[in-house]
């Protein structure tokens, strides 16, 4: 059974805990602003990014909220040789799924042995290698968010969609209550933050949404809403059916009808959006296909199952995602 809980508002007593964010993309910057703009003590510099350079620097950021109000901030980007890395108590990892191991694992020895790690990315897979690499006192929480942000430029993001952030413990020590309370600032603007135990069923549900919307929009060069058309129904049903079967072999029981309804609900709610995979392909960037449909194929192989729809999507997106296969000017 999945247990869900909401935490009460955080107190100022718990606010002075150093939180770092690895990954300054749209979601990383959104997390930063929600943890600072909505902080009970916004003057305290207790949320920082971790950069790729050795030296620490300051960076001006702009955040446009849903009311079109602009908040300006001067963020600290910790260098990889900054001693303050050892003071980080909570690290939010907001890089792309295929970047997680390369970006995070070399940092682990520089972090506190008690630092708690939170993975926030599309797809599944990196959690296995991260859990294996953590020190025995470093806990791992997995999560997903349906909040949306759009990068106007490298250091300006706009809050472009409401949603829920779902988190749950995966391995190692549990996240201390004080840090959970600190994360409650993600609950601002009536954006729910939920804690689930076990967490994997929630992530498999999100995987189903991504396994349908991401590759199909990338391959058909369309907005999410176009997937509601009759021509996609059989393919969507097959993708979900294969995923449900693989998940069951992994010990995750999903209701196919409820999952299908949720996928179509998200298609409707995000009808005007272009998926992250569509945008990655359009710009000639790597995609997260290995951690989405590829993860389904990987687990299916382990259970000696055939998943022809997901396998075909994996292969087609890998061919499509070579640079310049889609002209970047087609991105709307």
Coordinates of C-alpha atoms in Angstrom, one line a residue:
X1 CA 0.0 0.0 0.0
X2 CA 1.2 3.5 -0.8
X3 CA 1.2 5.8 2.1
X4 CA 1.0 9.5 1.4
X5 CA 1.6 12.3 3.9
X6 CA 1.7 16.1 3.8
X7 CA 4.0 18.0 6.2
X8 CA 3.0 21.1 8.3
X9 CA 4.5 24.4 7.4
X10 CA 8.3 24.7 8.1
X11 CA 9.6 26.7 11.0
X12 CA 12.4 29.2 11.0
X13 CA 14.3 26.9 13.4
X14 CA 14.9 24.5 10.6
X15 CA 15.7 27.0 7.9
X16 CA 19.5 27.4 8.3
X17 CA 20.5 24.1 6.8
X18 CA 22.7 24.2 3.7
X19 CA 20.9 22.9 0.7
X20 CA 22.6 22.5 -2.7
X21 CA 21.2 22.0 -6.1
X22 CA 23.2 20.1 -8.8
X23 CA 21.9 21.2 -12.2
X24 CA 20.9 24.7 -13.1
X25 CA 18.5 23.9 -15.8
X26 CA 14.8 25.0 -15.7
X27 CA 13.8 22.6 -12.9
X28 CA 17.0 23.3 -10.9
X29 CA 16.4 27.0 -11.0
X30 CA 12.7 26.6 -10.2
X31 CA 13.7 24.6 -7.1
X32 CA 16.2 27.2 -6.1
X33 CA 13.7 30.1 -6.3
X34 CA 10.9 28.2 -4.5
X35 CA 13.3 27.4 -1.7
X36 CA 14.6 31.0 -1.4
X37 CA 11.8 33.3 -2.5
X38 CA 9.3 31.5 -0.3
X39 CA 11.8 31.0 2.6
X40 CA 10.8 32.4 6.0
X41 CA 14.4 33.9 6.1
X42 CA 15.1 34.9 2.5
X43 CA 18.1 36.9 3.6
X44 CA 20.0 33.8 4.7
X45 CA 22.2 32.3 1.9
X46 CA 21.5 28.6 2.7
X47 CA 20.6 27.4 -0.8
X48 CA 23.3 27.1 -3.4
X49 CA 24.1 25.5 -6.7
X50 CA 27.1 23.2 -7.3
X51 CA 28.9 24.1 -10.6
X52 CA 31.4 22.3 -12.8
X53 CA 34.2 24.8 -12.3
X54 CA 36.8 24.5 -9.5
X55 CA 36.1 28.1 -8.2
X56 CA 33.0 29.4 -6.5
X57 CA 31.3 32.3 -8.1
X58 CA 28.1 34.5 -7.9
X59 CA 25.4 34.5 -10.5
X60 CA 22.5 36.8 -11.0
X61 CA 19.2 35.0 -11.6
X62 CA 15.7 36.1 -12.7
X63 CA 12.6 34.2 -11.8
X64 CA 9.1 35.0 -13.2
X65 CA 6.3 33.5 -11.2
X66 CA 2.9 32.6 -12.3
X67 CA 1.6 36.1 -11.6
X68 CA 4.3 37.5 -14.0
X69 CA 6.2 39.0 -11.1
X70 CA 10.0 39.0 -11.5
X71 CA 12.2 38.1 -8.5
X72 CA 15.9 38.8 -8.8
X73 CA 18.5 36.8 -6.9
X74 CA 22.3 36.5 -6.5
X75 CA 23.0 32.8 -6.3
X76 CA 26.2 31.2 -5.1
X77 CA 27.5 28.5 -7.4
X78 CA 29.9 26.4 -5.3
X79 CA 33.1 25.3 -7.0
X80 CA 34.1 21.7 -6.9
X81 CA 37.0 22.6 -4.5
X82 CA 35.0 24.7 -2.1
X83 CA 35.2 23.4 1.4
X84 CA 31.5 24.3 1.9
X85 CA 30.6 21.1 0.0
X86 CA 31.2 19.2 3.2
X87 CA 28.6 21.3 4.9
X88 CA 25.8 20.4 2.5
X89 CA 23.1 18.5 4.3
X90 CA 20.7 18.0 1.4
X91 CA 21.5 17.8 -2.3
X92 CA 18.8 18.0 -4.9
X93 CA 20.0 16.4 -8.2
X94 CA 18.2 18.1 -11.1
X95 CA 20.4 17.1 -14.1
X96 CA 19.2 15.0 -17.0
X97 CA 18.9 11.3 -16.2
X98 CA 21.9 10.4 -18.4
X99 CA 24.0 13.0 -16.6
X100 CA 23.4 11.8 -13.0
X101 CA 26.3 9.3 -12.6
X102 CA 28.9 11.5 -14.2
X103 CA 27.8 14.7 -12.4
X104 CA 27.0 13.2 -8.9
X105 CA 29.3 10.3 -8.2
X106 CA 32.6 12.2 -8.3
X107 CA 31.2 14.7 -5.8
X108 CA 30.1 12.1 -3.2
X109 CA 33.4 11.9 -1.4
X110 CA 33.5 15.8 -1.1
X111 CA 30.1 15.8 0.6
X112 CA 29.3 15.1 4.2
X113 CA 29.0 11.4 5.0
X114 CA 25.5 12.3 6.3
X115 CA 24.4 14.4 3.3
X116 CA 21.0 13.2 2.0
X117 CA 20.6 12.9 -1.8
X118 CA 17.4 13.5 -3.7
X119 CA 17.2 12.5 -7.4
X120 CA 14.7 14.5 -9.4
X121 CA 14.8 13.5 -13.1
X122 CA 12.7 11.7 -15.7
X123 CA 12.9 8.0 -16.1
X124 CA 14.5 5.3 -13.9
X125 CA 17.8 3.5 -13.7
X126 CA 20.4 5.9 -12.2
X127 CA 19.1 5.2 -8.7
X128 CA 20.7 1.8 -8.8
X129 CA 24.3 3.0 -9.4
X130 CA 23.8 6.0 -7.0
X131 CA 22.6 3.9 -4.2
X132 CA 25.5 1.5 -4.6
X133 CA 28.0 4.5 -4.6
X134 CA 26.7 6.2 -1.4
X135 CA 28.5 6.0 1.9
X136 CA 26.6 4.0 4.5
X137 CA 25.4 7.2 6.3
X138 CA 24.2 8.9 3.1
X139 CA 20.5 8.4 2.4
X140 CA 18.8 8.4 -1.0
X141 CA 15.3 9.8 -1.7
X142 CA 13.7 9.5 -5.2
X143 CA 11.2 12.0 -6.6
X144 CA 9.4 13.4 -9.5
X145 CA 7.7 16.8 -10.1
X146 CA 5.0 17.8 -12.5
X147 CA 5.7 21.5 -11.9
X148 CA 7.0 23.1 -15.0
X149 CA 9.4 25.9 -15.8
X150 CA 10.6 27.4 -19.0
X151 CA 14.1 28.9 -19.6
X152 CA 13.8 32.3 -21.2
X153 CA 17.6 32.4 -21.3
X154 CA 20.4 30.6 -19.4
X155 CA 19.7 32.4 -16.1
X156 CA 16.1 33.4 -16.3
X157 CA 13.2 30.9 -15.8
X158 CA 9.5 31.3 -15.8
X159 CA 7.2 29.2 -13.7
X160 CA 5.0 27.8 -16.5
X161 CA 2.9 25.1 -14.9
X162 CA 1.5 24.0 -11.6
X163 CA 1.9 20.4 -10.4
X164 CA 2.7 18.1 -7.5
X165 CA 6.2 17.1 -6.2
X166 CA 6.3 13.5 -5.0
X167 CA 9.1 12.1 -2.9
X168 CA 9.9 8.9 -1.1
X169 CA 12.8 7.1 0.6
X170 CA 14.7 4.5 -1.4
X171 CA 17.9 3.5 0.5
X172 CA 20.1 4.3 3.4
X173 CA 19.1 6.5 6.4
X174 CA 15.8 8.3 6.3
X175 CA 15.8 12.0 5.5
X176 CA 15.8 13.8 8.9
X177 CA 12.5 15.5 9.7
X178 CA 14.1 18.9 9.8
X179 CA 15.1 18.6 6.2
X180 CA 11.7 17.4 5.2
X181 CA 10.3 20.5 6.9
X182 CA 12.7 22.6 4.9
X183 CA 11.5 21.1 1.7
X184 CA 8.0 22.3 2.5
X185 CA 8.8 25.6 0.7
X186 CA 8.3 23.6 -2.5
X187 CA 4.6 23.5 -1.3
X188 CA 4.2 27.3 -2.0
X189 CA 1.5 28.6 -4.4
X190 CA -0.6 25.6 -3.4
X191 CA 1.7 23.2 -5.1
X192 CA 1.3 19.9 -3.2
X193 CA 4.4 18.0 -1.9
X194 CA 3.7 14.4 -1.1
X195 CA 5.7 11.7 0.6
X196 CA 5.1 8.2 -0.6
X197 CA 6.3 4.9 0.8
X198 CA 7.1 2.9 -1.2
X199 CA 8.1 5.4 -3.8
X200 CA 8.7 3.2 -6.8
X201 CA 5.0 2.7 -7.8
X202 CA 4.7 6.5 -8.1
X203 CA 7.8 6.7 -10.3
X204 CA 6.5 3.8 -12.5
X205 CA 3.3 5.8 -13.0
X206 CA 5.3 8.8 -14.0
X207 CA 7.4 6.6 -16.3
X208 CA 4.3 5.5 -18.1
X209 CA 3.4 9.2 -18.8
X210 CA 6.9 9.8 -20.1
X211 CA 7.0 6.6 -22.1
X212 CA 4.0 7.7 -24.1
X213 CA 4.3 11.4 -24.4
X214 CA 8.0 11.9 -24.9
X215 CA 8.9 9.5 -27.7
X216 CA 5.6 9.9 -29.6
X217 CA 5.8 13.7 -29.7
X218 CA 9.4 13.6 -30.7
X219 CA 8.8 11.1 -33.5
X220 CA 5.7 12.9 -34.8
X221 CA 7.0 16.4 -34.2
X222 CA 3.8 17.4 -32.4
X223 CA 2.5 19.1 -29.3
X224 CA 1.3 16.8 -26.4
X225 CA -2.3 17.4 -27.1
X226 CA -2.2 15.9 -30.6
X227 CA -1.6 12.5 -29.0
X228 CA -5.3 12.5 -28.0
X229 CA -6.2 11.7 -31.7
X230 CA -7.7 8.4 -32.5
X231 CA -4.7 7.3 -34.6
X232 CA -2.5 7.0 -31.5
X233 CA -4.9 5.0 -29.3
X234 CA -3.8 1.5 -30.2
X235 CA -0.1 2.4 -29.9
X236 CA -0.6 4.1 -26.6
X237 CA -2.5 1.1 -25.2
X238 CA 0.3 -1.2 -26.3
X239 CA 3.0 0.9 -24.7
X240 CA 1.1 1.0 -21.4
X241 CA 0.2 -2.7 -21.5
X242 CA 3.9 -3.6 -21.9
X243 CA 4.9 -1.3 -19.1
X244 CA 2.3 -2.7 -16.7
X245 CA 3.5 -6.3 -17.4
X246 CA 7.1 -5.4 -16.8
X247 CA 6.3 -3.5 -13.7
X248 CA 4.4 -6.4 -12.3
X249 CA 7.5 -8.6 -12.7
X250 CA 9.4 -6.0 -10.8
X251 CA 6.9 -6.3 -8.0
X252 CA 5.0 -3.1 -8.9
X253 CA 1.3 -3.6 -9.4
X254 CA -0.4 -1.0 -11.6
X255 CA -4.0 -0.7 -12.7
X256 CA -3.9 -0.5 -16.5
X257 CA -7.2 1.3 -16.9
X258 CA -6.3 3.9 -14.2
X259 CA -2.9 4.4 -15.7
X260 CA -4.3 4.9 -19.2
X261 CA -6.7 7.5 -17.8
X262 CA -3.9 9.3 -16.1
X263 CA -1.8 9.4 -19.3
X264 CA -4.7 10.9 -21.3
X265 CA -5.4 13.4 -18.5
X266 CA -1.8 14.6 -18.7
X267 CA -2.0 14.8 -22.5
X268 CA -5.1 17.1 -22.0
X269 CA -3.6 19.2 -19.2
X270 CA -0.4 19.8 -21.2
X271 CA -2.0 19.9 -24.6
X272 CA -0.1 23.0 -25.8
X273 CA 3.2 21.9 -24.4
X274 CA 6.1 20.4 -26.3
X275 CA 7.8 17.6 -24.4
X276 CA 11.3 17.7 -23.2
X277 CA 12.3 14.9 -25.6
X278 CA 10.7 16.8 -28.6
X279 CA 12.8 19.8 -27.6
X280 CA 16.0 17.8 -27.1
X281 CA 15.6 16.2 -30.5
X282 CA 14.8 19.5 -32.1
X283 CA 18.0 21.0 -30.7
X284 CA 20.2 18.1 -31.5
X285 CA 20.7 17.2 -27.8
X286 CA 20.9 13.8 -26.2
X287 CA 17.6 12.5 -24.9
X288 CA 16.5 10.5 -21.9
X289 CA 15.1 7.7 -24.0
X290 CA 17.5 5.1 -22.4
X291 CA 16.0 6.0 -18.9
X292 CA 12.4 6.0 -20.1
X293 CA 11.5 3.4 -22.8
X294 CA 15.0 2.0 -22.6
X295 CA 14.5 1.2 -18.9
X296 CA 11.3 -0.7 -19.7
X297 CA 13.2 -2.7 -22.3
X298 CA 16.1 -3.3 -19.9
X299 CA 13.8 -4.7 -17.2
X300 CA 11.8 -6.7 -19.7
X301 CA 15.0 -8.4 -20.9
X302 CA 15.8 -9.3 -17.3
X303 CA 12.4 -10.9 -17.0
X304 CA 12.6 -12.5 -20.4
X305 CA 9.6 -10.5 -21.7
X306 CA 9.1 -9.1 -25.2
X307 CA 8.1 -5.4 -25.4
X308 CA 8.1 -4.7 -29.1
X309 CA 6.4 -1.3 -28.9
X310 CA 8.8 0.1 -26.4
X311 CA 11.8 -1.5 -28.2
X312 CA 10.7 0.1 -31.4
X313 CA 10.4 3.6 -29.8
X314 CA 13.8 3.2 -28.2
X315 CA 15.4 2.4 -31.6
X316 CA 13.5 5.0 -33.5
X317 CA 14.3 7.9 -31.1
X318 CA 18.0 6.9 -31.0
X319 CA 18.1 7.2 -34.8
X320 CA 16.1 10.4 -34.7
X321 CA 18.1 12.1 -32.0
X322 CA 21.2 12.4 -34.0
X323 CA 21.9 16.2 -34.5
X324 CA 20.1 18.0 -37.3
X325 CA 17.6 15.2 -37.9
X326 CA 15.0 17.7 -36.9
X327 CA 15.6 21.3 -37.9
X328 CA 15.7 23.4 -34.7
X329 CA 13.5 26.1 -36.4
X330 CA 10.6 23.7 -36.1
X331 CA 10.5 24.1 -32.3
X332 CA 7.5 26.3 -31.4

